Short mmCIF file of C-alpha atoms in Angstrom, two decimals:
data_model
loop_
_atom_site.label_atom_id
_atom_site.label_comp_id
_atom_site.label_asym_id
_atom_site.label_seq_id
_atom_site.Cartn_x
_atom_site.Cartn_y
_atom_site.Cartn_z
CA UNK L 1 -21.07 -42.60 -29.89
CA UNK L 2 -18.83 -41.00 -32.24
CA UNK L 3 -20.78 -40.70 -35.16
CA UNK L 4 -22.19 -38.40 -34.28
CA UNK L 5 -22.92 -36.50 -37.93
CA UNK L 6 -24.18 -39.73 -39.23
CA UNK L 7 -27.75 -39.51 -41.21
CA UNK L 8 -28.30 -42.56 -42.75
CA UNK L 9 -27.40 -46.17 -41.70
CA UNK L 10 -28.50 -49.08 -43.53
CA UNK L 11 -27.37 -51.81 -42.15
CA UNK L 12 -30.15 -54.26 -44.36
CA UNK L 13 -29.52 -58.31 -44.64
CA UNK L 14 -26.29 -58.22 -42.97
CA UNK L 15 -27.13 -61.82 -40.75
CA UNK L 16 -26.31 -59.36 -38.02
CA UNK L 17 -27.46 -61.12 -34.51
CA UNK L 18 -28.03 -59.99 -30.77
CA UNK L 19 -29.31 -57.27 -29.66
CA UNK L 20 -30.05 -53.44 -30.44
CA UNK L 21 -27.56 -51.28 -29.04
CA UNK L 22 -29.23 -48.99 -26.96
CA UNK L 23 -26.26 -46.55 -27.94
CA UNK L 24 -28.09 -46.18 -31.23
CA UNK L 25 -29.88 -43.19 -29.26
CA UNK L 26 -26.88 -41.42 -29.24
CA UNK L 27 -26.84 -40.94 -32.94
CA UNK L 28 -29.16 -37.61 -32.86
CA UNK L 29 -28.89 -36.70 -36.74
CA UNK L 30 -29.74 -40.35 -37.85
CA UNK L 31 -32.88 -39.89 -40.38
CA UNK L 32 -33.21 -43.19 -41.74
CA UNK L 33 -32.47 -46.19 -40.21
CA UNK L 34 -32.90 -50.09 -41.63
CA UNK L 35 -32.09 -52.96 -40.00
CA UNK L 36 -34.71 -55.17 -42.14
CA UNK L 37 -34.03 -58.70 -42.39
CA UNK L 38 -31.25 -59.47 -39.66
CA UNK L 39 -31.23 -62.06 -36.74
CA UNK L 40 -31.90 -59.33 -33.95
CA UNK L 41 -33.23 -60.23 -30.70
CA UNK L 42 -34.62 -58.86 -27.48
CA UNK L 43 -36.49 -55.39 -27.30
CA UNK L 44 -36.37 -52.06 -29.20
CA UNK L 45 -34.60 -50.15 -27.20
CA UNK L 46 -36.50 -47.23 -25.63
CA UNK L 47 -33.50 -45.26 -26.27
CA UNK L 48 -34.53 -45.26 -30.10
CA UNK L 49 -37.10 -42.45 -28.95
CA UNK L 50 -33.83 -40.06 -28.84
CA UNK L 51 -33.51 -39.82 -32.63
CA UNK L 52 -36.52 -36.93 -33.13
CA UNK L 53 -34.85 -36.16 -36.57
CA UNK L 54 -35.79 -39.85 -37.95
CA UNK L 55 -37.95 -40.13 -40.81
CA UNK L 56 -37.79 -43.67 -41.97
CA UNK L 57 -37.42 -47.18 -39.23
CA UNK L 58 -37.52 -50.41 -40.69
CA UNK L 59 -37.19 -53.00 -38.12
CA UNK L 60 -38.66 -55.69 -40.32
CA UNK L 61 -38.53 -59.40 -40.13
CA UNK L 62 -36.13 -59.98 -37.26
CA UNK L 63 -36.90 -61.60 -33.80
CA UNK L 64 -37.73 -59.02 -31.30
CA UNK L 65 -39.71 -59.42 -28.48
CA UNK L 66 -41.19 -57.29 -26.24
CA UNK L 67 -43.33 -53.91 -26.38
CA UNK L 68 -42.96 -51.15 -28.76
CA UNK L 69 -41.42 -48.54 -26.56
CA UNK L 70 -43.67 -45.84 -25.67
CA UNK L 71 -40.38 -43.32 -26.37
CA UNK L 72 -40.80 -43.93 -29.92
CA UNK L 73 -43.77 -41.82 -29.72
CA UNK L 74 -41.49 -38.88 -29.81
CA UNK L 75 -40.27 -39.58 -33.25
CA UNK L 76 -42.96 -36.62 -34.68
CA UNK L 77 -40.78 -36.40 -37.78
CA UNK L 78 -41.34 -40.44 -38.46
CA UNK L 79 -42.98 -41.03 -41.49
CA UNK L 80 -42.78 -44.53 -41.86
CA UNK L 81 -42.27 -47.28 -39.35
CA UNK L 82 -42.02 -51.34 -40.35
CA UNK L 83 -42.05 -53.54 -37.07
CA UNK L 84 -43.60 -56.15 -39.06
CA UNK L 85 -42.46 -59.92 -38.72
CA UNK L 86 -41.16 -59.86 -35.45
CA UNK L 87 -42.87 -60.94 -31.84
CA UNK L 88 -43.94 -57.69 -30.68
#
């Protein structure tokens, strides 16, 4: 919640495990975010759908589950999107 300046998080083959935090949302500047090729679980959080300023989500080879979130239909500056490799 305090990062709130933050525009670019790559957070790519870090073994990172659990969940999303939904408090991602709260990150409103974030443009690119990549959390390819962790151990997360559960759902996207529909709280993703906050960050209208990202361009880039790469969700990539992980294990969520779930639906994609109609929320992240609000991301009209998205211009590419990898759920690929996960149970969605």
């Amino acid at each position: 919640g305090q990062l709130t300046a933050l525009t670019y998080m790559n957070l790519f083959l870090n073994s990172l495990t659990g969940t999303i935090p939904s408090t991602l949302g709260e990150l409103t500047a974030l443009t690119y975010l990549n959390l390819f090729l962790n151990s997360l679980t559960g759902t996207i959080p529909s709280e993703l759908g906050q960050l209208t300023a990202l361009t880039y989500l790469n969700l990539n080879k992980n294990s969520l589950t779930g639906t994609i979130p109609s929320e992240l239909g609000q991301l009209t500056a998205l211009t590419y999107m990898n759920l690929f490799l996960n149970s969605l």
